[in-house]
mmCIF file of N, CA, C and O in Angstrom:
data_model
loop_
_atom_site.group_PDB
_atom_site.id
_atom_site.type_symbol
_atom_site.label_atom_id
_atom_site.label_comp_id
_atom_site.label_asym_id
_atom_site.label_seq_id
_atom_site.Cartn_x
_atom_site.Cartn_y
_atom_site.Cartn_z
ATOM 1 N N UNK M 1 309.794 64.539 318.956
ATOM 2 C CA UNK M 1 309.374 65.357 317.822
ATOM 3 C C UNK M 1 308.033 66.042 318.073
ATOM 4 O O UNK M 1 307.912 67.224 317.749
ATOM 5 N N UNK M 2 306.942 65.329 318.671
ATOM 6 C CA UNK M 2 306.081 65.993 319.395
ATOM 7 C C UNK M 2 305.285 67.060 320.078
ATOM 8 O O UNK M 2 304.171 67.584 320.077
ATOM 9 N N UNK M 3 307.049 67.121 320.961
ATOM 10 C CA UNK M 3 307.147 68.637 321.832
ATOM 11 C C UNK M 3 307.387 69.352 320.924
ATOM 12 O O UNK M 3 306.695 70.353 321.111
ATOM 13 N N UNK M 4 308.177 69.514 319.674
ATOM 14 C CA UNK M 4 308.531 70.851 318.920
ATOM 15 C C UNK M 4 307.478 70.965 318.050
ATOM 16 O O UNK M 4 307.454 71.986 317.363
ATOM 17 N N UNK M 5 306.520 70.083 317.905
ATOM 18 C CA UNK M 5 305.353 70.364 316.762
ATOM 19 C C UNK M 5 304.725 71.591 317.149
ATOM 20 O O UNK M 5 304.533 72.041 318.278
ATOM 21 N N UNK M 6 304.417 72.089 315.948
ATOM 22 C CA UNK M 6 304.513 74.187 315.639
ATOM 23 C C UNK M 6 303.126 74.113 314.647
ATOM 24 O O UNK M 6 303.115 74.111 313.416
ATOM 25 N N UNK M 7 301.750 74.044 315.741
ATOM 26 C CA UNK M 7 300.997 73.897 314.462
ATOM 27 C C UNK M 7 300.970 75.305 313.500
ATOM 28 O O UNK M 7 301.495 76.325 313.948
ATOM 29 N N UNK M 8 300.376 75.304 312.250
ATOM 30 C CA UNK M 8 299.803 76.039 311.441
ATOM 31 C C UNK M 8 299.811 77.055 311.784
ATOM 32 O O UNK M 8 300.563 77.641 311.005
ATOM 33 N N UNK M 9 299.307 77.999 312.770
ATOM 34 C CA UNK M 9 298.286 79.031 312.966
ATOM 35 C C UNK M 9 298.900 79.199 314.441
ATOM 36 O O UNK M 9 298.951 78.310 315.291
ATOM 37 N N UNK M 10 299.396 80.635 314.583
ATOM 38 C CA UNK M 10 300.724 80.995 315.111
ATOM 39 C C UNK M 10 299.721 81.628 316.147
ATOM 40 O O UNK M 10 298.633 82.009 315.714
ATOM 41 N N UNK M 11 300.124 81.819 318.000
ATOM 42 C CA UNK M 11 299.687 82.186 318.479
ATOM 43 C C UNK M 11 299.540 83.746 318.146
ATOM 44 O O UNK M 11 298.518 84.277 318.579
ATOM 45 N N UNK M 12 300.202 84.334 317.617
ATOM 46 C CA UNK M 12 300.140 85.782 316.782
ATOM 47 C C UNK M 12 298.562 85.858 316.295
ATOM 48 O O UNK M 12 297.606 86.573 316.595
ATOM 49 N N UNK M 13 298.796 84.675 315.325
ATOM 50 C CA UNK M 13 297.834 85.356 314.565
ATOM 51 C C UNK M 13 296.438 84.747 315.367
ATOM 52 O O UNK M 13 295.485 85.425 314.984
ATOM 53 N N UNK M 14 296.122 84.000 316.068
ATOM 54 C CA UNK M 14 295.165 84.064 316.723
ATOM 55 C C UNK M 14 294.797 85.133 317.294
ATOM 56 O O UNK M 14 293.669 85.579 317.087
ATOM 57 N N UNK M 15 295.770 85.814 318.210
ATOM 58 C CA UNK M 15 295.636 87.264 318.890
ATOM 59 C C UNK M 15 295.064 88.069 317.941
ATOM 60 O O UNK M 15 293.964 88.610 318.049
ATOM 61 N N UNK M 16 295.893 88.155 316.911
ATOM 62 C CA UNK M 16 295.385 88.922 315.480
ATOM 63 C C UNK M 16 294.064 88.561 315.191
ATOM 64 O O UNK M 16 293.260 89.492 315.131
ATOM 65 N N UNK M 17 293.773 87.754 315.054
ATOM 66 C CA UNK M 17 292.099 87.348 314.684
ATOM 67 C C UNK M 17 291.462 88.075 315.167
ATOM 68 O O UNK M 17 290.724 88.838 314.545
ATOM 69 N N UNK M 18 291.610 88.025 316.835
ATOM 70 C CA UNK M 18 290.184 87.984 317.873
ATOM 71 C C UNK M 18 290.493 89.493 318.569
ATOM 72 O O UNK M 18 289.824 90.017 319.460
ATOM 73 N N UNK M 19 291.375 89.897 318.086
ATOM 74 C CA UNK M 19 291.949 91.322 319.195
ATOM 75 C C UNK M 19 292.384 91.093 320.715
ATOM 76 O O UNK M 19 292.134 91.759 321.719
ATOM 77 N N UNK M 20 293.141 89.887 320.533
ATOM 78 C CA UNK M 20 293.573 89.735 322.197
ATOM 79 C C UNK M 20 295.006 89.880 322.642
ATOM 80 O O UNK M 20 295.897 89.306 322.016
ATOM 81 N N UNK M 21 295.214 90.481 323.493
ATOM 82 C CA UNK M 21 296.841 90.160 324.498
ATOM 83 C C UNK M 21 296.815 88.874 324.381
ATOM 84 O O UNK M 21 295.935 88.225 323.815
ATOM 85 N N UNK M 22 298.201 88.279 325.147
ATOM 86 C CA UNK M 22 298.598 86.710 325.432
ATOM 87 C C UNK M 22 297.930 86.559 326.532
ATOM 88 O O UNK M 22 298.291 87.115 327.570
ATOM 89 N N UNK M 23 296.554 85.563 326.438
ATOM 90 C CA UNK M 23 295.419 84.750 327.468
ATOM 91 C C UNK M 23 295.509 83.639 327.234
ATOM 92 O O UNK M 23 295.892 83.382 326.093
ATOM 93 N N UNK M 24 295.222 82.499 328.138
ATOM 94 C CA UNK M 24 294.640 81.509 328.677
ATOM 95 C C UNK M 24 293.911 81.212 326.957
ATOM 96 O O UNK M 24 294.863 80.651 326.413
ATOM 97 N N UNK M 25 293.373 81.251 326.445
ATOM 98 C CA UNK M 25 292.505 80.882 325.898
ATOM 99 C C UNK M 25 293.106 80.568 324.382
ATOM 100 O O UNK M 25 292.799 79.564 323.739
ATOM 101 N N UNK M 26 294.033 81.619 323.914
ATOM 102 C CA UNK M 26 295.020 81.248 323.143
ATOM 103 C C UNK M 26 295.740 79.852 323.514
ATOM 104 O O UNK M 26 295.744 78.816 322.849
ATOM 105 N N UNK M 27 296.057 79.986 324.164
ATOM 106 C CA UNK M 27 296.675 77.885 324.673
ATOM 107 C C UNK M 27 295.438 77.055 324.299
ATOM 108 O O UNK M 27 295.366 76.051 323.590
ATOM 109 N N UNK M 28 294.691 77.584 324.813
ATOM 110 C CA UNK M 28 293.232 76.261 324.726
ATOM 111 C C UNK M 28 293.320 76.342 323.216
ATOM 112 O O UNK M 28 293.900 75.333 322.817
ATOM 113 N N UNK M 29 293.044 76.984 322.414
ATOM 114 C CA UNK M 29 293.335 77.155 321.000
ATOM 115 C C UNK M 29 294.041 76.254 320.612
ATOM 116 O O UNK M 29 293.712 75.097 320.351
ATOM 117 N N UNK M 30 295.345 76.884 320.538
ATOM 118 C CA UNK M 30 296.097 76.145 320.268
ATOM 119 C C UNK M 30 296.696 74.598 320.293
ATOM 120 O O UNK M 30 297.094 74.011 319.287
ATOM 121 N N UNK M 31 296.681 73.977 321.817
ATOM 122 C CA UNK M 31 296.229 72.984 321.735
ATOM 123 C C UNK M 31 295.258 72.190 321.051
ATOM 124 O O UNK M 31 295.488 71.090 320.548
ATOM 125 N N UNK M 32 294.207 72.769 321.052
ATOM 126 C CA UNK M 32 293.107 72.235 320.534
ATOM 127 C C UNK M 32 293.425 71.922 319.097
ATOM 128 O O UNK M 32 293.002 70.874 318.608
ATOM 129 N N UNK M 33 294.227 72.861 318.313
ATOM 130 C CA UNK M 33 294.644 72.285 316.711
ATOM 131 C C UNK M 33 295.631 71.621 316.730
ATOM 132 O O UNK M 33 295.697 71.025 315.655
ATOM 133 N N UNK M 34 296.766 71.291 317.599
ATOM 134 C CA UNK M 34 297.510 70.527 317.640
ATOM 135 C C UNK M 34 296.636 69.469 318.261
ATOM 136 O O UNK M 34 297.278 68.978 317.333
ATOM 137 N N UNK M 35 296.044 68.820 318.709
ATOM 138 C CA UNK M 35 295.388 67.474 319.401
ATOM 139 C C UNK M 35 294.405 66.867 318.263
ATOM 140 O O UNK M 35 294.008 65.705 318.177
ATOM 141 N N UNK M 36 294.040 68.265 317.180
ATOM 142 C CA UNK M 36 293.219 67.990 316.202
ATOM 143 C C UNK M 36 294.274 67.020 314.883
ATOM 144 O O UNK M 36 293.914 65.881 314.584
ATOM 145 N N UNK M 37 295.362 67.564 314.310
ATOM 146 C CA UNK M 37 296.179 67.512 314.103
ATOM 147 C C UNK M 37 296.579 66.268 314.155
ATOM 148 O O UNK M 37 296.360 65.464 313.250
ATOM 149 N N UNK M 38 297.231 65.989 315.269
ATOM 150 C CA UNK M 38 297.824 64.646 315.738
ATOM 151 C C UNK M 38 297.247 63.423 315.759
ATOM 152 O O UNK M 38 297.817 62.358 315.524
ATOM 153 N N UNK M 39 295.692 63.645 316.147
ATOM 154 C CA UNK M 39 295.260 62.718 316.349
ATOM 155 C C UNK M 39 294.110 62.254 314.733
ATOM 156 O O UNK M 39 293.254 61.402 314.497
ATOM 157 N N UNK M 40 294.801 63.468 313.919
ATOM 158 C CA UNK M 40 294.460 62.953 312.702
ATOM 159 C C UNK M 40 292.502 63.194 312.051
ATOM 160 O O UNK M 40 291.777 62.567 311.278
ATOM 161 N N UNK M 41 292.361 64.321 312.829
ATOM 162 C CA UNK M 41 290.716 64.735 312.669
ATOM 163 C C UNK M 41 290.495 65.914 311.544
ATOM 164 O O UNK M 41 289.481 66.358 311.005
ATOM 165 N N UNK M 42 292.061 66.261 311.414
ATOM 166 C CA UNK M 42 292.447 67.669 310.510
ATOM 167 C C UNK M 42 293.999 67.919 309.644
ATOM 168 O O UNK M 42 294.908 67.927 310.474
ATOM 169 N N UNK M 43 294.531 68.127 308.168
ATOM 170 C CA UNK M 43 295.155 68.047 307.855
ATOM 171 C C UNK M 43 296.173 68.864 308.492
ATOM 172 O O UNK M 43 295.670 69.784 309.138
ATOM 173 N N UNK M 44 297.201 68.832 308.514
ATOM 174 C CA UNK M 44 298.660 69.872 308.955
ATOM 175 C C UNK M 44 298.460 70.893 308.231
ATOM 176 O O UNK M 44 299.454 71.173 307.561
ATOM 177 N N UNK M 45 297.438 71.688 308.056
ATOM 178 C CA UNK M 45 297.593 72.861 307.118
ATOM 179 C C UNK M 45 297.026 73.509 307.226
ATOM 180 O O UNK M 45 295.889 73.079 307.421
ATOM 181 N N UNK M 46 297.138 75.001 307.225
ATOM 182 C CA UNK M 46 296.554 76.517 307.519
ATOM 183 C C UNK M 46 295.497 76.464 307.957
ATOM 184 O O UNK M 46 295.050 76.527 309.102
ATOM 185 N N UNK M 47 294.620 76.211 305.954
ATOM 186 C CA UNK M 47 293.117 76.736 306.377
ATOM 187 C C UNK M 47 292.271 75.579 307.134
ATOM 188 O O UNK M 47 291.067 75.768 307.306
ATOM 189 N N UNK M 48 292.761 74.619 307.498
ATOM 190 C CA UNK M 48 291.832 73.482 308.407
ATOM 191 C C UNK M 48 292.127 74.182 309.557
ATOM 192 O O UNK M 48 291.182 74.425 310.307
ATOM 193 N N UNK M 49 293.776 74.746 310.012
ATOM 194 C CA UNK M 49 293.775 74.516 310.989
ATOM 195 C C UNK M 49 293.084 76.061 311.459
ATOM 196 O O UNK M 49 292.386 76.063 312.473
ATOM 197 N N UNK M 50 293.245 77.059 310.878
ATOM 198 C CA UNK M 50 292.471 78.227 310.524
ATOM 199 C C UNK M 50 290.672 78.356 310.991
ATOM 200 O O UNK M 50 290.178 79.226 311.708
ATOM 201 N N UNK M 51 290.080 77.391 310.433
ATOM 202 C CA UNK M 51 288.748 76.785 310.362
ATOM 203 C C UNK M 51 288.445 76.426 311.825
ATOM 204 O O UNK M 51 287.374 76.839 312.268
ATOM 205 N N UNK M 52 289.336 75.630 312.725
ATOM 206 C CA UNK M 52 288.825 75.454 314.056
ATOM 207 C C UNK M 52 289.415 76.078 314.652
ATOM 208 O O UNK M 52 289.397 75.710 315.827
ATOM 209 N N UNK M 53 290.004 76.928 314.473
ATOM 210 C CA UNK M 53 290.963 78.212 315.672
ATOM 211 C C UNK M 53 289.431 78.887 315.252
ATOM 212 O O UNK M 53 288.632 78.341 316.012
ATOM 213 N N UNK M 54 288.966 79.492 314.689
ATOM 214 C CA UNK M 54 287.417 80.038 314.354
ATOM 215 C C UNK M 54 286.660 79.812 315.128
ATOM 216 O O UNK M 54 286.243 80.530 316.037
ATOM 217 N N UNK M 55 286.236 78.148 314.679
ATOM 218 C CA UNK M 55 285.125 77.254 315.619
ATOM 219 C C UNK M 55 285.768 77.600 317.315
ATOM 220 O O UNK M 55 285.042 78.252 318.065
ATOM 221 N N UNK M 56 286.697 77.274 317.652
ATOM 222 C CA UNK M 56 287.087 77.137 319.279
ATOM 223 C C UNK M 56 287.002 78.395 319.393
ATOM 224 O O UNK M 56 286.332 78.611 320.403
ATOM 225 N N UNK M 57 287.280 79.249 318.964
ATOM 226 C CA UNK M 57 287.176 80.531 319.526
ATOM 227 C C UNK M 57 286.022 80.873 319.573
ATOM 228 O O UNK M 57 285.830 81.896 320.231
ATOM 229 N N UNK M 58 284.790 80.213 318.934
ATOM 230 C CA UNK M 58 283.536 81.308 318.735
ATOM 231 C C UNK M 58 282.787 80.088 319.816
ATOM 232 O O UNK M 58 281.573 80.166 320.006
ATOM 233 N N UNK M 59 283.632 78.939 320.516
ATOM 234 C CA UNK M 59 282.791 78.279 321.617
ATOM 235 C C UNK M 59 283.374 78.602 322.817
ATOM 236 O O UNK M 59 283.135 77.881 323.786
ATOM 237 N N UNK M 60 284.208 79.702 322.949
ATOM 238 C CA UNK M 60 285.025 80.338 323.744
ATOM 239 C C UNK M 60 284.820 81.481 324.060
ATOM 240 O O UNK M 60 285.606 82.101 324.776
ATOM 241 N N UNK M 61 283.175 82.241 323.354
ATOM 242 C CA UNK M 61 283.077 83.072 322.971
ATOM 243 C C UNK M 61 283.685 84.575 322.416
ATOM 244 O O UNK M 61 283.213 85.706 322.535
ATOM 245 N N UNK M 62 284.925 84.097 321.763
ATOM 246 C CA UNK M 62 285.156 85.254 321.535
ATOM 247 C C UNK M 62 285.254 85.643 320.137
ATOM 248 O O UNK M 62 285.131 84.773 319.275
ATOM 249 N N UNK M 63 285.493 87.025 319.774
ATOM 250 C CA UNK M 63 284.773 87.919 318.625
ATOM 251 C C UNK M 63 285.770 88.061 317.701
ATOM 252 O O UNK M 63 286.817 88.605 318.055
ATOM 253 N N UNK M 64 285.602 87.577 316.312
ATOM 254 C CA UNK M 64 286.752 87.937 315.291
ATOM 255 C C UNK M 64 286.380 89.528 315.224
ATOM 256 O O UNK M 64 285.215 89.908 315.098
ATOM 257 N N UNK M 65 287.401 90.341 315.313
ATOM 258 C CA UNK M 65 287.862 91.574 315.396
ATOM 259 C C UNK M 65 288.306 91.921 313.685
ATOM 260 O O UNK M 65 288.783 93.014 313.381
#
């Protein structure tokens, strides 16, 4: 069940956020709210998971667009 977990916050709309093509860094993202997620540091839901797609991206340096 694991493997199909689909967090919150769609690699789309990350791209959408930050103004990016499909990069490397979108995965790091993403992962990063699923590991958040799982391991229970953040609820299964949008705006948490919303909130550190933000944070990781802005220690990733990149620019909400």
């Amino acid at each position: 069940q694991v493997r199909n977990f689909q967090p919150p916050v769609t690699g789309e709309e990350i791209m959408k956020t930050f103004n990016l093509k499909p990069c490397r860094e979108i995965g790091i993202i993403k992962s990063t709210i699923k590991e958040a997620i799982l391991d229970g540091d953040i609820p299964n839901e949008h705006d948490a998971a919303y909130e550190l797609m933000l944070e990781k991206g802005k220690e990733l340096g990149l620019i909400v667009e």
